[in-house]
mmCIF file with all atom_site columns, C-alpha atoms in Angstrom:
data_model
loop_
_atom_site.group_PDB
_atom_site.id
_atom_site.type_symbol
_atom_site.label_atom_id
_atom_site.label_alt_id
_atom_site.label_comp_id
_atom_site.label_asym_id
_atom_site.label_entity_id
_atom_site.label_seq_id
_atom_site.pdbx_PDB_ins_code
_atom_site.Cartn_x
_atom_site.Cartn_y
_atom_site.Cartn_z
_atom_site.occupancy
_atom_site.B_iso_or_equiv
_atom_site.pdbx_formal_charge
_atom_site.auth_seq_id
_atom_site.auth_comp_id
_atom_site.auth_asym_id
_atom_site.auth_atom_id
_atom_site.pdbx_PDB_model_num
ATOM 1   C CA . MET A 1 1   ? 102.362 122.144 89.642  1.00 44.00 ? 1   MET A CA 1
ATOM 2   C CA . ARG A 1 2   ? 105.256 119.976 90.911  1.00 57.00 ? 2   ARG A CA 1
ATOM 3   C CA . ASP A 1 3   ? 108.779 121.300 89.253  1.00 59.00 ? 3   ASP A CA 1
ATOM 4   C CA . SER A 1 4   ? 109.069 118.048 86.828  1.00 65.00 ? 4   SER A CA 1
ATOM 5   C CA . ARG A 1 5   ? 112.565 118.592 85.950  1.00 81.00 ? 5   ARG A CA 1
ATOM 6   C CA . ILE A 1 6   ? 115.893 116.533 86.656  1.00 81.00 ? 6   ILE A CA 1
ATOM 7   C CA . VAL A 1 7   ? 117.336 116.763 89.345  1.00 85.00 ? 7   VAL A CA 1
ATOM 8   C CA . GLU A 1 8   ? 121.010 114.999 90.260  1.00 85.00 ? 8   GLU A CA 1
ATOM 9   C CA . ALA A 1 9   ? 120.751 114.404 93.741  1.00 91.00 ? 9   ALA A CA 1
ATOM 10  C CA . THR A 1 10  ? 123.561 113.754 96.090  1.00 95.00 ? 10  THR A CA 1
ATOM 11  C CA . ILE A 1 11  ? 123.776 110.121 97.071  1.00 97.00 ? 11  ILE A CA 1
ATOM 12  C CA . ARG A 1 12  ? 125.160 109.248 100.497 1.00 97.00 ? 12  ARG A CA 1
ATOM 13  C CA . VAL A 1 13  ? 125.744 106.944 103.201 1.00 97.00 ? 13  VAL A CA 1
ATOM 14  C CA . TYR A 1 14  ? 122.551 107.100 105.316 1.00 97.00 ? 14  TYR A CA 1
ATOM 15  C CA . ARG A 1 15  ? 123.684 108.641 108.903 1.00 97.00 ? 15  ARG A CA 1
ATOM 16  C CA . GLU A 1 16  ? 122.057 108.083 112.436 1.00 96.00 ? 16  GLU A CA 1
ATOM 17  C CA . ALA A 1 17  ? 121.477 111.933 112.281 1.00 97.00 ? 17  ALA A CA 1
ATOM 18  C CA . ASP A 1 18  ? 119.744 111.745 109.094 1.00 98.00 ? 18  ASP A CA 1
ATOM 19  C CA . ARG A 1 19  ? 117.081 109.697 111.175 1.00 97.00 ? 19  ARG A CA 1
ATOM 20  C CA . PRO A 1 20  ? 113.522 112.004 111.779 1.00 97.00 ? 20  PRO A CA 1
ATOM 21  C CA . VAL A 1 21  ? 113.922 113.130 108.126 1.00 97.00 ? 21  VAL A CA 1
ATOM 22  C CA . VAL A 1 22  ? 114.270 109.817 106.597 1.00 98.00 ? 22  VAL A CA 1
ATOM 23  C CA . VAL A 1 23  ? 110.797 108.797 108.810 1.00 97.00 ? 23  VAL A CA 1
ATOM 24  C CA . ARG A 1 24  ? 109.377 112.099 107.712 1.00 96.00 ? 24  ARG A CA 1
ATOM 25  C CA . LEU A 1 25  ? 109.320 111.853 103.742 1.00 96.00 ? 25  LEU A CA 1
ATOM 26  C CA . SER A 1 26  ? 109.119 107.902 103.789 1.00 96.00 ? 26  SER A CA 1
ATOM 27  C CA . LEU A 1 27  ? 105.351 109.004 106.014 1.00 96.00 ? 27  LEU A CA 1
ATOM 28  C CA . ARG A 1 28  ? 104.556 111.476 103.488 1.00 96.00 ? 28  ARG A CA 1
ATOM 29  C CA . THR A 1 29  ? 105.277 109.580 100.624 1.00 94.00 ? 29  THR A CA 1
ATOM 30  C CA . TRP A 1 30  ? 103.659 106.335 101.416 1.00 94.00 ? 30  TRP A CA 1
ATOM 31  C CA . ALA A 1 31  ? 100.291 108.395 102.397 1.00 95.00 ? 31  ALA A CA 1
ATOM 32  C CA . PRO A 1 32  ? 99.019  107.916 99.102  1.00 93.00 ? 32  PRO A CA 1
ATOM 33  C CA . ALA A 1 33  ? 100.127 104.137 98.532  1.00 93.00 ? 33  ALA A CA 1
ATOM 34  C CA . HIS A 1 34  ? 98.344  103.393 101.869 1.00 95.00 ? 34  HIS A CA 1
ATOM 35  C CA . ALA A 1 35  ? 95.540  105.100 100.892 1.00 94.00 ? 35  ALA A CA 1
ATOM 36  C CA . SER A 1 36  ? 95.128  103.279 98.243  1.00 93.00 ? 36  SER A CA 1
ATOM 37  C CA . MET A 1 37  ? 95.806  99.920  99.835  1.00 93.00 ? 37  MET A CA 1
ATOM 38  C CA . ARG A 1 38  ? 92.752  100.224 101.944 1.00 94.00 ? 38  ARG A CA 1
ATOM 39  C CA . GLU A 1 39  ? 90.401  100.869 99.290  1.00 94.00 ? 39  GLU A CA 1
ATOM 40  C CA . VAL A 1 40  ? 91.731  97.736  97.523  1.00 93.00 ? 40  VAL A CA 1
ATOM 41  C CA . MET A 1 41  ? 91.506  95.605  99.898  1.00 93.00 ? 41  MET A CA 1
ATOM 42  C CA . GLY A 1 42  ? 89.024  97.477  102.856 1.00 94.00 ? 42  GLY A CA 1
ATOM 43  C CA . ASP A 1 43  ? 89.075  98.560  105.883 1.00 94.00 ? 43  ASP A CA 1
ATOM 44  C CA . GLU A 1 44  ? 88.930  95.264  107.819 1.00 95.00 ? 44  GLU A CA 1
ATOM 45  C CA . ILE A 1 45  ? 91.839  93.846  105.992 1.00 95.00 ? 45  ILE A CA 1
ATOM 46  C CA . PHE A 1 46  ? 93.950  97.206  105.987 1.00 94.00 ? 46  PHE A CA 1
ATOM 47  C CA . LYS A 1 47  ? 93.399  97.247  109.889 1.00 94.00 ? 47  LYS A CA 1
ATOM 48  C CA . ARG A 1 48  ? 93.899  93.809  110.232 1.00 94.00 ? 48  ARG A CA 1
ATOM 49  C CA . LEU A 1 49  ? 98.060  94.316  108.274 1.00 92.00 ? 49  LEU A CA 1
ATOM 50  C CA . TYR A 1 50  ? 98.720  97.966  109.689 1.00 91.00 ? 50  TYR A CA 1
ATOM 51  C CA . GLY A 1 51  ? 95.967  98.361  113.248 1.00 90.00 ? 51  GLY A CA 1
ATOM 52  C CA . ASP A 1 52  ? 94.960  101.560 113.731 1.00 90.00 ? 52  ASP A CA 1
ATOM 53  C CA . ASP A 1 53  ? 97.486  103.765 112.921 1.00 93.00 ? 53  ASP A CA 1
ATOM 54  C CA . TRP A 1 54  ? 99.615  102.889 109.556 1.00 95.00 ? 54  TRP A CA 1
ATOM 55  C CA . ARG A 1 55  ? 102.084 105.637 110.139 1.00 96.00 ? 55  ARG A CA 1
ATOM 56  C CA . ARG A 1 56  ? 103.076 103.910 113.591 1.00 95.00 ? 56  ARG A CA 1
ATOM 57  C CA . GLN A 1 57  ? 103.789 100.530 111.673 1.00 92.00 ? 57  GLN A CA 1
ATOM 58  C CA . GLN A 1 58  ? 105.710 102.279 108.772 1.00 94.00 ? 58  GLN A CA 1
ATOM 59  C CA . GLN A 1 59  ? 107.495 104.402 111.210 1.00 96.00 ? 59  GLN A CA 1
ATOM 60  C CA . GLN A 1 60  ? 108.314 101.223 112.834 1.00 95.00 ? 60  GLN A CA 1
ATOM 61  C CA . ASP A 1 61  ? 109.508 98.975  109.863 1.00 95.00 ? 61  ASP A CA 1
ATOM 62  C CA . VAL A 1 62  ? 111.395 102.095 108.562 1.00 97.00 ? 62  VAL A CA 1
ATOM 63  C CA . GLU A 1 63  ? 113.420 102.699 111.948 1.00 97.00 ? 63  GLU A CA 1
ATOM 64  C CA . LYS A 1 64  ? 114.249 98.666  111.808 1.00 96.00 ? 64  LYS A CA 1
ATOM 65  C CA . VAL A 1 65  ? 115.576 99.305  108.119 1.00 96.00 ? 65  VAL A CA 1
ATOM 66  C CA . LEU A 1 66  ? 117.508 101.940 109.437 1.00 97.00 ? 66  LEU A CA 1
ATOM 67  C CA . SER A 1 67  ? 119.423 100.264 112.414 1.00 96.00 ? 67  SER A CA 1
ATOM 68  C CA . ASP A 1 68  ? 120.017 97.098  110.637 1.00 93.00 ? 68  ASP A CA 1
ATOM 69  C CA . ASP A 1 69  ? 123.554 96.601  110.046 1.00 91.00 ? 69  ASP A CA 1
ATOM 70  C CA . LYS A 1 70  ? 122.764 93.870  107.269 1.00 90.00 ? 70  LYS A CA 1
ATOM 71  C CA . SER A 1 71  ? 121.090 96.829  105.211 1.00 93.00 ? 71  SER A CA 1
ATOM 72  C CA . GLU A 1 72  ? 122.903 99.339  102.945 1.00 95.00 ? 72  GLU A CA 1
ATOM 73  C CA . VAL A 1 73  ? 121.097 102.908 103.230 1.00 98.00 ? 73  VAL A CA 1
ATOM 74  C CA . ARG A 1 74  ? 121.567 105.583 100.923 1.00 98.00 ? 74  ARG A CA 1
ATOM 75  C CA . VAL A 1 75  ? 120.241 108.993 100.924 1.00 98.00 ? 75  VAL A CA 1
ATOM 76  C CA . ALA A 1 76  ? 119.717 111.482 97.969  1.00 97.00 ? 76  ALA A CA 1
ATOM 77  C CA . GLU A 1 77  ? 120.432 114.892 99.174  1.00 97.00 ? 77  GLU A CA 1
ATOM 78  C CA . VAL A 1 78  ? 119.795 117.737 97.181  1.00 95.00 ? 78  VAL A CA 1
ATOM 79  C CA . ASP A 1 79  ? 121.206 121.413 98.017  1.00 93.00 ? 79  ASP A CA 1
ATOM 80  C CA . GLY A 1 80  ? 122.081 120.072 101.244 1.00 94.00 ? 80  GLY A CA 1
ATOM 81  C CA . LYS A 1 81  ? 118.392 118.468 101.979 1.00 96.00 ? 81  LYS A CA 1
ATOM 82  C CA . VAL A 1 82  ? 117.701 114.723 102.344 1.00 97.00 ? 82  VAL A CA 1
ATOM 83  C CA . VAL A 1 83  ? 114.934 114.179 100.196 1.00 97.00 ? 83  VAL A CA 1
ATOM 84  C CA . GLY A 1 84  ? 115.069 110.388 99.588  1.00 97.00 ? 84  GLY A CA 1
ATOM 85  C CA . PHE A 1 85  ? 116.475 107.110 100.834 1.00 98.00 ? 85  PHE A CA 1
ATOM 86  C CA . VAL A 1 86  ? 116.868 103.687 100.013 1.00 98.00 ? 86  VAL A CA 1
ATOM 87  C CA . ALA A 1 87  ? 117.786 100.794 101.393 1.00 97.00 ? 87  ALA A CA 1
ATOM 88  C CA . ALA A 1 88  ? 118.848 97.327  99.929  1.00 97.00 ? 88  ALA A CA 1
ATOM 89  C CA . VAL A 1 89  ? 120.380 93.769  101.541 1.00 95.00 ? 89  VAL A CA 1
ATOM 90  C CA . VAL A 1 90  ? 122.756 91.472  100.286 1.00 92.00 ? 90  VAL A CA 1
ATOM 91  C CA . GLY A 1 91  ? 121.098 87.742  100.072 1.00 81.00 ? 91  GLY A CA 1
ATOM 92  C CA . ALA A 1 92  ? 121.997 85.762  103.188 1.00 79.00 ? 92  ALA A CA 1
ATOM 93  C CA . ASP A 1 93  ? 122.137 82.074  100.929 1.00 78.00 ? 93  ASP A CA 1
ATOM 94  C CA . SER A 1 94  ? 122.162 83.580  97.033  1.00 82.00 ? 94  SER A CA 1
ATOM 95  C CA . THR A 1 95  ? 123.508 85.535  94.857  1.00 90.00 ? 95  THR A CA 1
ATOM 96  C CA . MET A 1 96  ? 120.265 87.746  94.570  1.00 94.00 ? 96  MET A CA 1
ATOM 97  C CA . GLY A 1 97  ? 119.995 91.103  96.983  1.00 95.00 ? 97  GLY A CA 1
ATOM 98  C CA . GLU A 1 98  ? 116.692 93.022  97.766  1.00 95.00 ? 98  GLU A CA 1
ATOM 99  C CA . ILE A 1 99  ? 116.405 96.427  97.800  1.00 97.00 ? 99  ILE A CA 1
ATOM 100 C CA . SER A 1 100 ? 113.884 96.747  100.254 1.00 96.00 ? 100 SER A CA 1
ATOM 101 C CA . MET A 1 101 ? 112.793 100.567 101.164 1.00 96.00 ? 101 MET A CA 1
ATOM 102 C CA . VAL A 1 102 ? 112.995 103.353 98.314  1.00 97.00 ? 102 VAL A CA 1
ATOM 103 C CA . ALA A 1 103 ? 110.941 106.708 99.030  1.00 96.00 ? 103 ALA A CA 1
ATOM 104 C CA . VAL A 1 104 ? 111.554 110.335 97.716  1.00 95.00 ? 104 VAL A CA 1
ATOM 105 C CA . ASP A 1 105 ? 109.918 112.577 99.194  1.00 95.00 ? 105 ASP A CA 1
ATOM 106 C CA . PRO A 1 106 ? 106.583 114.313 97.345  1.00 93.00 ? 106 PRO A CA 1
ATOM 107 C CA . ASP A 1 107 ? 107.666 117.535 96.815  1.00 92.00 ? 107 ASP A CA 1
ATOM 108 C CA . PHE A 1 108 ? 110.658 116.386 94.769  1.00 93.00 ? 108 PHE A CA 1
ATOM 109 C CA . GLN A 1 109 ? 108.942 113.266 93.112  1.00 91.00 ? 109 GLN A CA 1
ATOM 110 C CA . ASN A 1 110 ? 108.585 112.710 89.169  1.00 89.00 ? 110 ASN A CA 1
ATOM 111 C CA . ARG A 1 111 ? 112.788 114.370 88.969  1.00 91.00 ? 111 ARG A CA 1
ATOM 112 C CA . GLY A 1 112 ? 114.796 111.342 88.639  1.00 91.00 ? 112 GLY A CA 1
ATOM 113 C CA . LEU A 1 113 ? 115.667 111.311 92.127  1.00 94.00 ? 113 LEU A CA 1
ATOM 114 C CA . GLY A 1 114 ? 114.003 107.556 92.985  1.00 94.00 ? 114 GLY A CA 1
ATOM 115 C CA . THR A 1 115 ? 115.842 105.975 89.965  1.00 94.00 ? 115 THR A CA 1
ATOM 116 C CA . GLN A 1 116 ? 119.122 108.110 90.721  1.00 94.00 ? 116 GLN A CA 1
ATOM 117 C CA . LEU A 1 117 ? 118.592 106.072 94.220  1.00 96.00 ? 117 LEU A CA 1
ATOM 118 C CA . THR A 1 118 ? 117.193 102.753 92.958  1.00 96.00 ? 118 THR A CA 1
ATOM 119 C CA . ASP A 1 119 ? 120.420 102.326 90.808  1.00 96.00 ? 119 ASP A CA 1
ATOM 120 C CA . SER A 1 120 ? 122.679 103.229 93.833  1.00 96.00 ? 120 SER A CA 1
ATOM 121 C CA . ALA A 1 121 ? 120.973 100.636 95.872  1.00 97.00 ? 121 ALA A CA 1
ATOM 122 C CA . THR A 1 122 ? 121.506 98.420  92.239  1.00 96.00 ? 122 THR A CA 1
ATOM 123 C CA . ASP A 1 123 ? 125.105 99.553  92.138  1.00 96.00 ? 123 ASP A CA 1
ATOM 124 C CA . TRP A 1 124 ? 125.776 98.546  95.487  1.00 96.00 ? 124 TRP A CA 1
ATOM 125 C CA . LEU A 1 125 ? 124.353 94.772  95.092  1.00 96.00 ? 125 LEU A CA 1
ATOM 126 C CA . ARG A 1 126 ? 126.171 94.512  92.048  1.00 95.00 ? 126 ARG A CA 1
ATOM 127 C CA . GLU A 1 127 ? 129.826 95.008  93.956  1.00 94.00 ? 127 GLU A CA 1
ATOM 128 C CA . ALA A 1 128 ? 128.736 92.781  96.706  1.00 93.00 ? 128 ALA A CA 1
ATOM 129 C CA . GLY A 1 129 ? 128.765 90.318  94.606  1.00 93.00 ? 129 GLY A CA 1
ATOM 130 C CA . MET A 1 130 ? 124.895 89.407  93.619  1.00 94.00 ? 130 MET A CA 1
ATOM 131 C CA . SER A 1 131 ? 123.841 88.586  90.144  1.00 94.00 ? 131 SER A CA 1
ATOM 132 C CA . LEU A 1 132 ? 120.074 89.324  90.698  1.00 94.00 ? 132 LEU A CA 1
ATOM 133 C CA . VAL A 1 133 ? 117.870 92.068  92.332  1.00 95.00 ? 133 VAL A CA 1
ATOM 134 C CA . LEU A 1 134 ? 114.557 91.912  93.348  1.00 95.00 ? 134 LEU A CA 1
ATOM 135 C CA . VAL A 1 135 ? 112.371 94.417  94.227  1.00 95.00 ? 135 VAL A CA 1
ATOM 136 C CA . SER A 1 136 ? 108.697 94.068  94.989  1.00 93.00 ? 136 SER A CA 1
ATOM 137 C CA . THR A 1 137 ? 105.837 96.675  94.746  1.00 92.00 ? 137 THR A CA 1
ATOM 138 C CA . GLY A 1 138 ? 102.049 97.232  94.534  1.00 90.00 ? 138 GLY A CA 1
ATOM 139 C CA . GLY A 1 139 ? 99.571  96.353  92.045  1.00 89.00 ? 139 GLY A CA 1
ATOM 140 C CA . ASP A 1 140 ? 97.398  99.520  92.779  1.00 88.00 ? 140 ASP A CA 1
ATOM 141 C CA . VAL A 1 141 ? 96.925  103.023 91.481  1.00 90.00 ? 141 VAL A CA 1
ATOM 142 C CA . GLY A 1 142 ? 99.059  104.043 94.513  1.00 89.00 ? 142 GLY A CA 1
ATOM 143 C CA . HIS A 1 143 ? 102.199 102.024 94.247  1.00 91.00 ? 143 HIS A CA 1
ATOM 144 C CA . ALA A 1 144 ? 102.239 102.960 89.714  1.00 89.00 ? 144 ALA A CA 1
ATOM 145 C CA . PRO A 1 145 ? 104.972 105.745 90.449  1.00 89.00 ? 145 PRO A CA 1
ATOM 146 C CA . ALA A 1 146 ? 107.273 103.099 92.011  1.00 91.00 ? 146 ALA A CA 1
ATOM 147 C CA . ARG A 1 147 ? 106.271 101.050 89.597  1.00 92.00 ? 147 ARG A CA 1
ATOM 148 C CA . ARG A 1 148 ? 107.405 103.762 86.976  1.00 91.00 ? 148 ARG A CA 1
ATOM 149 C CA . THR A 1 149 ? 110.955 104.132 88.961  1.00 92.00 ? 149 THR A CA 1
ATOM 150 C CA . TYR A 1 150 ? 111.624 100.717 88.844  1.00 94.00 ? 150 TYR A CA 1
ATOM 151 C CA . GLU A 1 151 ? 110.946 100.110 85.248  1.00 93.00 ? 151 GLU A CA 1
ATOM 152 C CA . LYS A 1 152 ? 113.075 103.363 84.445  1.00 92.00 ? 152 LYS A CA 1
ATOM 153 C CA . ALA A 1 153 ? 115.753 101.904 86.176  1.00 92.00 ? 153 ALA A CA 1
ATOM 154 C CA . GLY A 1 154 ? 115.251 98.319  83.718  1.00 93.00 ? 154 GLY A CA 1
ATOM 155 C CA . PHE A 1 155 ? 113.463 96.449  86.161  1.00 94.00 ? 155 PHE A CA 1
ATOM 156 C CA . THR A 1 156 ? 111.453 93.517  84.792  1.00 94.00 ? 156 THR A CA 1
ATOM 157 C CA . PRO A 1 157 ? 107.620 93.135  86.161  1.00 92.00 ? 157 PRO A CA 1
ATOM 158 C CA . VAL A 1 158 ? 106.291 89.819  86.836  1.00 92.00 ? 158 VAL A CA 1
ATOM 159 C CA . PRO A 1 159 ? 103.319 89.560  87.976  1.00 88.00 ? 159 PRO A CA 1
ATOM 160 C CA . VAL A 1 160 ? 102.466 88.188  91.450  1.00 87.00 ? 160 VAL A CA 1
ATOM 161 C CA . VAL A 1 161 ? 98.684  88.307  92.952  1.00 88.00 ? 161 VAL A CA 1
ATOM 162 C CA . ASN A 1 162 ? 98.321  87.991  97.391  1.00 87.00 ? 162 ASN A CA 1
ATOM 163 C CA . TYR A 1 163 ? 94.561  86.721  98.438  1.00 90.00 ? 163 TYR A CA 1
ATOM 164 C CA . PHE A 1 164 ? 93.363  88.147  101.524 1.00 88.00 ? 164 PHE A CA 1
ATOM 165 C CA . LYS A 1 165 ? 90.650  87.416  103.791 1.00 89.00 ? 165 LYS A CA 1
ATOM 166 C CA . ALA A 1 166 ? 89.596  87.866  106.978 1.00 88.00 ? 166 ALA A CA 1
ATOM 167 C CA . LEU A 1 167 ? 88.973  85.654  109.973 1.00 91.00 ? 167 LEU A CA 1
#
């Protein structure tokens, strides 16, 4: 059983040296969500969206965000170890920013770190002049932890339905 005690992390700006651990923990974190999405949408649509190996595409997506000079990326450290990260971006032509990625290592989940990271990104976006923040996640079982995190951080869910059809 995982430790469920709330832990205070040091939230700091991402450094290039953090890249390997951030990529690794993101793939571990998002494995249950991808398994759930595959179950919900079926193999054919899942493969068309994510290819033969979702990990390869997810790694590329994470590395792109980590290299994007428009994104603010922060990491959570516990006892000097990077255990989570968040990425946010200021809206180009509006006052709405977006939290594009949040991940907490599965060994450190349910300890308040996702909320701390989300709050840190929200504070940064507020300081950048944004008056609204968007964060999106799935409605499936695999994304339930993300939904709990965002609701704990004060976000209001707005139902959206996406439909896919393989052609």
